[in-house]
XYZ file of N, CA and C in Angstrom:
693
model
N 148.919 69.606 33.984
C 148.313 69.942 35.291
C 149.219 69.516 36.394
N 149.484 70.367 37.367
C 150.385 70.023 38.452
C 149.722 68.981 39.395
N 150.409 68.054 39.899
C 149.912 67.070 40.848
C 150.026 67.512 42.236
N 148.972 67.545 42.922
C 148.932 67.908 44.302
C 148.803 66.652 45.174
N 149.879 66.300 45.942
C 149.722 65.060 46.707
C 148.763 65.227 47.847
N 148.085 64.029 48.102
C 147.187 64.003 49.332
C 148.006 64.037 50.574
N 147.686 64.915 51.517
C 148.371 64.959 52.750
C 148.325 63.611 53.496
N 149.527 63.181 54.033
C 149.504 61.995 54.816
C 149.142 62.261 56.242
N 148.209 61.598 56.827
C 147.795 61.944 58.222
C 148.969 61.527 59.150
N 149.078 62.188 60.269
C 150.008 61.863 61.236
C 149.740 60.455 61.851
N 150.795 59.871 62.408
C 150.507 58.538 63.065
C 149.498 58.675 64.102
N 149.493 59.797 64.963
C 148.549 59.930 66.039
C 147.185 60.028 65.360
N 146.939 60.830 64.337
C 145.650 60.959 63.755
C 145.128 59.589 63.178
N 146.086 58.907 62.521
C 145.697 57.580 61.984
C 145.219 56.652 63.069
N 145.970 56.545 64.140
C 145.616 55.679 65.311
C 144.304 56.176 65.885
N 144.166 57.478 66.086
C 142.973 58.078 66.630
C 141.734 57.622 65.886
N 141.710 57.761 64.498
C 140.659 57.376 63.673
C 140.340 55.915 63.707
N 141.441 55.157 63.686
C 141.325 53.658 63.720
C 140.687 53.200 65.004
N 141.061 53.741 66.164
C 140.484 53.362 67.440
C 139.035 53.760 67.533
N 138.807 55.043 67.077
C 137.388 55.529 67.103
C 136.472 54.597 66.292
N 136.935 54.258 65.067
C 136.104 53.429 64.209
C 135.880 52.036 64.837
N 136.905 51.517 65.539
C 136.784 50.198 66.245
C 135.753 50.282 67.331
N 135.760 51.425 68.093
C 134.850 51.640 69.156
C 133.457 51.719 68.603
N 133.265 52.494 67.536
C 131.893 52.720 67.007
C 131.326 51.560 66.173
N 132.168 50.534 65.937
C 131.715 49.302 65.277
C 131.680 48.163 66.316
N 131.959 48.484 67.623
C 131.919 47.517 68.659
C 133.049 46.424 68.475
N 133.973 46.621 67.648
C 135.177 45.782 67.634
C 136.036 45.997 68.812
N 135.880 47.176 69.429
C 136.432 47.444 70.739
C 135.214 47.814 71.633
N 134.580 46.858 72.216
C 133.287 47.029 72.925
C 133.486 47.797 74.192
N 132.394 48.366 74.698
C 132.364 49.094 75.960
C 133.002 48.219 77.107
N 133.907 48.840 77.827
C 134.601 48.054 78.916
C 135.886 47.440 78.524
N 136.179 47.336 77.194
C 137.382 46.818 76.666
C 138.592 47.552 77.141
N 139.634 46.888 77.693
C 140.881 47.473 78.069
C 141.612 47.907 76.787
N 142.246 49.080 76.825
C 143.002 49.628 75.695
C 144.456 49.652 76.140
N 145.191 48.572 75.818
C 146.556 48.472 76.215
C 147.525 49.088 75.187
N 148.316 50.046 75.524
C 149.109 50.808 74.584
C 149.987 49.890 73.783
N 150.692 48.843 74.397
C 151.577 48.046 73.753
C 150.793 47.226 72.652
N 149.727 46.695 73.007
C 148.922 45.925 72.097
C 148.409 46.688 70.894
N 147.928 47.950 71.189
C 147.420 48.760 70.175
C 148.613 49.252 69.211
N 149.716 49.489 69.804
C 150.907 49.838 69.003
C 151.288 48.705 68.015
N 151.224 47.485 68.520
C 151.503 46.332 67.607
C 150.479 46.189 66.602
N 149.222 46.379 66.980
C 148.072 46.253 66.059
C 148.197 47.220 64.812
N 148.616 48.517 65.197
C 148.663 49.539 64.179
C 150.014 49.726 63.558
N 151.017 49.012 64.080
C 152.357 49.126 63.525
C 153.021 50.498 63.823
N 152.813 51.025 65.052
C 153.394 52.315 65.470
C 153.996 52.108 66.844
N 154.689 53.187 67.315
C 155.219 53.094 68.652
C 154.111 53.469 69.621
N 154.355 53.330 70.912
C 153.347 53.643 71.844
C 153.020 55.076 72.038
N 153.878 55.970 71.532
C 153.577 57.384 71.680
C 152.389 57.893 71.014
N 152.197 57.638 69.725
C 150.904 58.069 69.038
C 149.714 57.332 69.615
N 149.862 56.194 70.111
C 148.697 55.471 70.740
C 148.346 56.205 72.099
N 149.328 56.596 72.830
C 149.067 57.298 74.087
C 148.382 58.627 73.827
N 148.863 59.367 72.827
C 148.263 60.650 72.478
C 146.854 60.489 71.948
N 146.605 59.487 71.139
C 145.272 59.171 70.583
C 144.253 58.846 71.728
N 144.767 58.028 72.656
C 143.892 57.704 73.826
C 143.544 58.936 74.685
N 144.459 59.827 74.799
C 144.245 61.086 75.634
C 143.146 61.916 74.901
N 143.227 61.974 73.536
C 142.255 62.714 72.815
C 140.920 62.092 72.922
N 140.894 60.720 72.772
C 139.555 60.059 72.869
C 138.972 60.089 74.248
N 139.834 60.184 75.279
C 139.336 60.452 76.653
C 138.651 61.855 76.750
N 139.257 62.829 76.044
C 138.710 64.156 76.098
C 137.361 64.276 75.372
N 137.105 63.403 74.396
C 135.856 63.385 73.724
C 134.803 62.543 74.373
N 135.203 61.744 75.368
C 134.304 60.915 76.149
C 134.101 59.455 75.660
N 134.933 59.079 74.645
C 134.769 57.622 74.137
C 135.631 56.704 75.079
N 136.588 57.277 75.690
C 137.552 56.449 76.499
C 137.571 57.005 77.864
N 137.765 56.180 78.886
C 137.972 56.471 80.223
C 139.375 56.072 80.675
N 140.108 56.985 81.277
C 141.393 56.722 81.668
C 141.525 56.800 83.190
N 142.177 55.708 83.752
C 142.316 55.629 85.251
C 143.779 55.392 85.564
N 144.245 55.961 86.645
C 145.661 55.834 87.079
C 145.948 54.306 87.281
N 144.958 53.543 87.838
C 145.209 52.175 88.220
C 144.815 51.197 87.191
N 143.674 51.485 86.485
C 143.148 50.545 85.507
C 143.587 50.849 84.054
N 144.152 51.982 83.832
C 144.574 52.324 82.439
C 143.427 52.838 81.678
N 143.450 52.640 80.377
C 142.370 53.205 79.450
C 141.388 52.058 79.158
N 140.108 52.405 79.112
C 139.056 51.393 78.711
C 138.054 52.186 77.926
N 137.410 51.421 77.031
C 136.275 52.003 76.222
C 135.144 52.314 77.086
N 134.565 53.472 76.938
C 133.575 53.942 77.877
C 132.309 53.069 77.820
N 131.718 52.756 78.993
C 130.429 52.019 79.055
C 129.259 52.963 78.665
N 128.332 52.457 78.053
C 127.129 53.190 77.720
C 125.988 52.542 78.473
N 125.448 53.351 79.459
C 124.242 52.865 80.182
C 123.220 53.958 80.082
N 122.027 53.705 80.699
C 120.967 54.653 80.609
C 121.325 56.055 81.195
N 121.975 56.020 82.273
C 122.349 57.280 82.848
C 123.253 58.112 81.965
N 124.305 57.486 81.362
C 125.176 58.239 80.523
C 124.421 58.680 79.286
N 123.580 57.854 78.682
C 122.856 58.224 77.526
C 121.888 59.407 77.811
N 121.268 59.380 78.893
C 120.271 60.433 79.232
C 121.042 61.727 79.478
N 122.192 61.653 80.059
C 122.932 62.958 80.376
C 123.367 63.532 79.043
N 123.904 62.707 78.146
C 124.335 63.267 76.852
C 123.177 63.811 76.055
N 122.118 63.100 75.985
C 120.939 63.565 75.242
C 120.153 64.684 75.902
N 120.285 64.764 77.207
C 119.710 65.879 77.927
C 120.342 67.196 77.494
N 121.686 67.234 77.445
C 122.399 68.382 76.971
C 121.985 68.725 75.542
N 121.977 67.683 74.662
C 121.553 67.942 73.338
C 120.108 68.532 73.195
N 119.201 67.888 74.021
C 117.800 68.421 73.973
C 117.689 69.896 74.453
N 118.504 70.291 75.398
C 118.453 71.672 75.922
C 118.996 72.616 74.866
N 120.093 72.179 74.205
C 120.815 73.181 73.318
C 120.557 73.080 71.802
N 120.419 71.818 71.324
C 120.487 71.676 69.896
C 119.235 72.257 69.116
N 117.982 72.056 69.665
C 116.882 72.587 68.936
C 117.016 74.120 68.881
N 117.403 74.794 69.880
C 117.625 76.249 69.841
C 118.677 76.623 68.832
N 119.733 75.862 68.766
C 120.832 76.155 67.850
C 120.245 76.055 66.372
N 119.449 75.014 66.099
C 118.847 74.825 64.734
C 117.915 75.992 64.544
N 117.086 76.373 65.452
C 116.172 77.487 65.253
C 116.867 78.730 64.818
N 118.056 78.995 65.476
C 118.858 80.110 65.177
C 119.518 79.994 63.761
N 119.952 78.814 63.412
C 120.515 78.548 62.083
C 119.505 78.905 61.010
N 118.298 78.420 61.213
C 117.243 78.576 60.184
C 116.849 80.100 60.170
N 116.683 80.731 61.322
C 116.332 82.179 61.391
C 117.324 83.025 60.734
N 118.633 82.670 60.773
C 119.745 83.406 60.188
C 119.899 83.034 58.701
N 119.132 82.075 58.242
C 119.280 81.621 56.864
C 120.629 81.026 56.563
N 121.109 80.299 57.597
C 122.425 79.676 57.395
C 122.397 78.618 56.356
N 123.531 78.409 55.688
C 123.631 77.323 54.675
C 123.603 75.977 55.273
N 122.756 75.092 54.688
C 122.539 73.733 55.233
C 122.909 72.725 54.208
N 123.759 73.011 53.198
C 124.114 72.058 52.125
C 124.818 70.869 52.752
N 125.648 71.095 53.762
C 126.324 69.981 54.373
C 125.437 68.992 55.083
N 124.268 69.435 55.552
C 123.321 68.543 56.134
C 122.712 67.559 55.145
N 122.474 68.009 53.915
C 121.952 67.117 52.838
C 123.068 66.145 52.428
N 124.334 66.540 52.382
C 125.425 65.659 52.008
C 125.587 64.543 53.079
N 125.482 65.004 54.406
C 125.576 64.028 55.514
C 124.440 63.014 55.483
N 123.231 63.601 55.195
C 122.058 62.717 55.113
C 122.208 61.659 54.063
N 122.709 62.056 52.944
C 122.955 61.075 51.848
C 123.982 60.021 52.251
N 125.062 60.516 52.904
C 126.089 59.554 53.431
C 125.507 58.576 54.454
N 124.661 59.027 55.249
C 124.088 58.135 56.235
C 123.203 57.105 55.663
N 122.503 57.422 54.606
C 121.591 56.466 53.941
C 122.314 55.434 53.160
N 123.545 55.681 52.708
C 124.317 54.766 52.010
C 125.503 54.115 52.800
N 125.464 54.386 54.167
C 126.596 53.862 54.985
C 126.705 52.390 54.965
N 127.937 51.921 55.070
C 128.177 50.477 54.981
C 128.058 49.795 56.287
N 128.225 50.551 57.391
C 128.157 49.924 58.722
C 127.677 50.970 59.726
N 127.534 50.492 60.979
C 126.911 51.336 62.032
C 127.860 52.557 62.344
N 129.181 52.264 62.259
C 130.124 53.347 62.544
C 129.995 54.503 61.516
N 130.000 54.086 60.211
C 129.930 55.167 59.136
C 128.531 55.933 59.285
N 127.475 55.093 59.627
C 126.134 55.660 59.739
C 126.073 56.727 60.930
N 126.643 56.194 62.035
C 126.684 57.047 63.220
C 127.467 58.315 63.024
N 128.641 58.209 62.428
C 129.407 59.438 62.127
C 128.796 60.324 61.142
N 128.060 59.758 60.161
C 127.320 60.580 59.156
C 126.175 61.309 59.856
N 125.497 60.584 60.714
C 124.411 61.278 61.493
C 124.961 62.384 62.341
N 126.165 62.133 62.988
C 126.754 63.266 63.779
C 127.029 64.453 62.879
N 127.495 64.227 61.703
C 127.846 65.297 60.768
C 126.555 66.069 60.370
N 125.414 65.218 60.172
C 124.155 65.806 59.818
C 123.669 66.811 60.934
N 123.731 66.409 62.126
C 123.278 67.270 63.204
C 124.224 68.430 63.335
N 125.595 68.243 63.189
C 126.454 69.313 63.274
C 126.207 70.343 62.240
N 125.790 69.932 60.997
C 125.595 70.873 59.863
C 124.348 71.638 60.203
N 123.451 71.203 61.027
C 122.236 71.961 61.405
C 122.571 73.072 62.422
N 123.460 72.770 63.366
C 123.693 73.695 64.478
C 124.890 74.634 64.201
N 125.759 74.296 63.317
C 126.988 75.042 63.122
C 126.734 76.422 62.672
N 125.680 76.712 61.833
C 125.418 78.108 61.388
C 124.609 78.931 62.341
N 124.530 78.471 63.654
C 123.685 79.133 64.527
C 124.090 80.549 64.960
N 125.321 80.910 64.660
C 125.860 82.231 64.923
C 126.460 82.423 66.302
N 126.530 81.331 67.054
C 127.070 81.383 68.342
C 128.215 80.340 68.457
N 129.478 80.660 68.275
C 130.538 79.721 68.231
C 130.651 78.867 69.534
N 130.356 79.493 70.663
C 130.466 78.809 72.005
C 129.334 77.715 72.026
N 128.150 78.002 71.548
C 127.065 77.023 71.523
C 127.477 75.867 70.614
N 128.029 76.165 69.483
C 128.411 75.129 68.540
C 129.519 74.274 69.087
N 130.461 74.874 69.762
C 131.558 74.114 70.298
C 131.128 73.238 71.503
N 130.161 73.688 72.279
C 129.642 72.900 73.304
C 128.914 71.657 72.803
N 128.206 71.777 71.686
C 127.563 70.586 71.112
C 128.605 69.724 70.478
N 129.659 70.324 69.872
C 130.736 69.494 69.305
C 131.390 68.624 70.346
N 131.502 69.092 71.571
C 132.204 68.373 72.671
C 131.496 67.068 73.015
N 130.297 66.998 72.788
C 129.493 65.735 73.138
C 129.109 64.964 71.928
N 129.601 65.318 70.703
C 129.121 64.684 69.478
C 129.584 63.182 69.420
N 130.796 62.917 69.776
C 131.337 61.539 69.760
C 130.534 60.661 70.733
N 130.329 61.192 71.966
C 129.527 60.447 72.879
C 128.157 60.151 72.380
N 127.504 61.072 71.737
C 126.139 60.806 71.129
C 126.272 59.830 70.094
N 127.353 59.771 69.245
C 127.570 58.697 68.264
C 127.681 57.365 68.878
N 128.390 57.325 69.989
C 128.571 56.028 70.677
C 127.308 55.517 71.208
N 126.471 56.385 71.796
C 125.127 56.085 72.304
C 124.296 55.444 71.213
N 124.266 56.211 70.107
C 123.475 55.714 68.903
C 123.943 54.410 68.427
N 125.189 54.195 68.342
C 125.725 52.855 67.787
C 125.366 51.723 68.703
N 125.470 51.943 70.064
C 125.116 50.897 70.960
C 123.585 50.637 70.951
N 122.874 51.706 70.838
C 121.338 51.602 70.857
C 120.899 50.847 69.592
N 121.530 51.175 68.440
C 121.058 50.430 67.199
C 121.329 48.937 67.261
N 122.309 48.550 68.017
C 122.621 47.115 68.106
C 121.505 46.362 68.775
N 120.726 47.066 69.672
C 119.687 46.329 70.374
C 118.255 46.805 69.943
N 118.187 48.086 69.508
C 116.876 48.686 69.120
C 117.003 49.193 67.699
N 116.814 48.332 66.691
C 117.102 48.693 65.318
C 115.969 49.610 64.710
N 116.053 50.895 65.093
C 115.087 51.923 64.574
C 115.711 52.896 63.602
N 116.662 52.468 62.851
C 117.404 53.319 61.956
C 116.485 53.996 60.949
N 115.519 53.242 60.392
C 114.690 53.782 59.292
C 113.793 54.914 59.904
N 113.408 54.783 61.164
C 112.576 55.811 61.811
C 113.427 57.052 61.959
N 114.596 56.884 62.460
C 115.436 58.086 62.598
C 115.773 58.775 61.354
N 115.994 57.957 60.233
C 116.280 58.511 58.950
C 115.126 59.385 58.383
N 113.854 58.861 58.621
C 112.659 59.584 58.203
C 112.576 60.914 59.000
N 112.881 60.934 60.277
C 112.816 62.034 61.068
C 113.887 63.055 60.665
N 115.076 62.575 60.260
C 116.097 63.469 59.746
C 115.586 64.226 58.441
N 114.989 63.419 57.561
C 114.530 64.037 56.348
C 113.444 65.194 56.607
N 112.579 64.875 57.542
C 111.503 65.828 57.825
C 112.204 67.070 58.568
N 113.095 66.859 59.427
C 113.786 68.018 60.058
C 114.465 68.927 59.029
N 115.181 68.272 58.075
C 115.884 69.084 57.055
C 114.873 69.731 56.111
N 113.768 69.089 55.820
C 112.696 69.652 54.916
C 112.193 70.919 55.583
N 111.923 70.882 56.822
C 111.385 72.045 57.493
C 112.359 73.206 57.543
N 113.666 72.769 57.827
C 114.716 73.807 57.929
C 114.921 74.519 56.575
N 114.995 73.785 55.552
C 115.189 74.293 54.137
C 114.007 75.140 53.798
N 112.823 74.858 54.345
C 111.582 75.687 54.046
C 111.544 76.956 54.857
N 112.505 77.133 55.788
C 112.608 78.330 56.567
C 111.736 78.302 57.799
N 111.188 77.076 58.122
C 110.275 77.053 59.207
C 111.007 76.704 60.495
N 111.581 77.806 61.078
C 112.537 77.697 62.157
C 111.947 77.026 63.441
N 110.765 77.438 63.855
C 110.220 76.849 65.051
C 109.788 75.398 64.860
N 109.164 75.122 63.703
C 108.701 73.744 63.386
C 109.922 72.790 63.251
N 110.987 73.353 62.651
C 112.184 72.470 62.546
C 112.808 72.142 63.941
N 112.838 73.222 64.795
C 113.329 73.021 66.143
C 112.464 72.038 66.938
N 111.141 72.143 66.811
C 110.237 71.200 67.465
C 110.394 69.792 66.960
N 110.635 69.624 65.652
C 110.783 68.250 65.076
C 112.099 67.666 65.661
N 113.137 68.511 65.774
C 114.412 68.006 66.247
C 114.268 67.629 67.744
N 113.565 68.464 68.463
C 113.348 68.154 69.950
C 112.659 66.818 70.116
N 111.688 66.581 69.284
C 110.947 65.291 69.380
C 111.891 64.194 69.056
N 112.681 64.358 67.981
C 113.653 63.369 67.499
C 114.652 62.912 68.592
N 115.189 63.908 69.206
C 116.213 63.631 70.303
C 115.606 62.877 71.516
N 114.494 63.520 71.988
C 113.869 62.968 73.145
C 113.297 61.587 72.916
N 112.660 61.346 71.771
C 112.083 60.026 71.567
C 113.065 58.894 71.312
N 114.229 59.280 70.741
C 115.271 58.262 70.486
C 115.805 57.717 71.747
N 116.197 58.547 72.720
C 116.760 58.073 73.925
C 115.742 57.307 74.749
N 114.450 57.702 74.631
C 113.418 57.036 75.412
C 113.135 55.651 74.833
N 113.254 55.506 73.546
C 113.077 54.203 72.910
C 114.248 53.288 73.250
N 115.394 53.838 73.249
C 116.619 53.063 73.422
C 116.882 52.732 74.837
N 116.538 53.619 75.787
C 116.806 53.492 77.227
C 115.569 53.877 78.074
N 114.519 53.044 77.886
C 113.240 53.410 78.580
C 113.343 53.318 80.085
N 112.689 54.184 80.802
C 112.601 54.061 82.252
C 111.403 53.227 82.634
N 111.253 52.876 83.840
C 110.107 52.009 84.270
C 108.802 52.762 83.890
N 107.916 51.956 83.326
C 106.648 52.464 82.907
C 106.648 53.104 81.504
N 107.769 53.070 80.851
C 107.889 53.601 79.506
C 108.420 52.669 78.490
N 108.179 51.363 78.758
C 108.817 50.317 77.927
C 108.175 50.328 76.511
N 107.074 50.956 76.313
C 106.464 50.907 74.979
C 106.899 52.114 74.128
N 107.916 52.826 74.591
C 108.462 53.950 73.804
C 107.685 55.223 74.016
N 107.979 56.182 73.063
C 107.383 57.558 73.421
C 106.101 57.730 72.733
N 106.004 57.306 71.444
C 104.837 57.641 70.577
C 104.587 59.158 70.649
N 103.423 59.552 71.162
C 103.085 61.000 71.163
C 103.299 61.617 72.527
N 104.111 61.046 73.377
C 104.142 61.543 74.742
C 105.321 62.515 75.027
N 105.855 63.178 74.007
C 106.924 64.062 74.250
C 106.485 65.310 75.021
N 107.313 65.713 75.964
C 107.179 67.040 76.600
C 108.089 67.951 75.811
N 107.519 68.725 74.921
C 108.315 69.514 74.019
C 109.235 70.507 74.718
N 108.917 70.853 75.896
C 109.675 71.933 76.519
C 110.600 71.448 77.527
N 110.608 70.114 77.825
C 111.474 69.545 78.911
C 112.731 68.984 78.413
N 113.410 68.287 79.372
C 114.661 67.613 79.026
C 114.447 66.178 78.892
N 115.469 65.425 78.459
C 115.215 63.935 78.289
C 114.871 63.327 79.611
N 115.546 63.686 80.641
C 115.275 63.080 81.999
C 113.884 63.390 82.442
N 113.327 64.604 82.023
C 111.992 64.944 82.422
C 110.986 64.188 81.541
N 111.300 64.060 80.253
C 110.327 63.504 79.262
C 110.302 62.004 79.315
N 111.378 61.324 79.830
C 111.442 59.886 79.733
C 110.206 59.267 80.431
């Protein structure tokens, strides 16, 4: 049998994944300065792949770059979290409804769900959860809709990681994921979309409650509104 070597990732890709993992495990916490020379020494590369990796991470919303302050890990506050989850709430349930209505394949969602449940740390869990959601909306039949949701997926992963550090509701989210997938696999498009809408809205409200909402959402979701409206 011929041996097929495993492709070696580029230095930029290696640094990109390493920095992303460090951010999503809070080893590089929000507000942390990302100095090119220090990161190059840390990963044993030149500054060029570090610079390119930081530019990519800035494009995904995990890093903020300033002409005067350089690159820093993005802060997560209630405003940022609600903005990200508001976009998800507006688009993701409809994308899932379309995926189910089109009888799109959801095998990858089950794989991601299994990965999330056996994850070793918050970063792995957050990334697996991101892949779970992506597997639900990717077969929606609208590439632009899928790409729009892809563009905020890393920011959503960062929000979830930060939130789980202070509001450990992982088991609740896992149960909601199982129910969403069950409905989707049963072909119940509207019910699956409604369950996903509740999941997204209730999570951000539990993690970043507004005044008067400190006790969480319970049954107070506005199924047709946005996160900012439902909070």
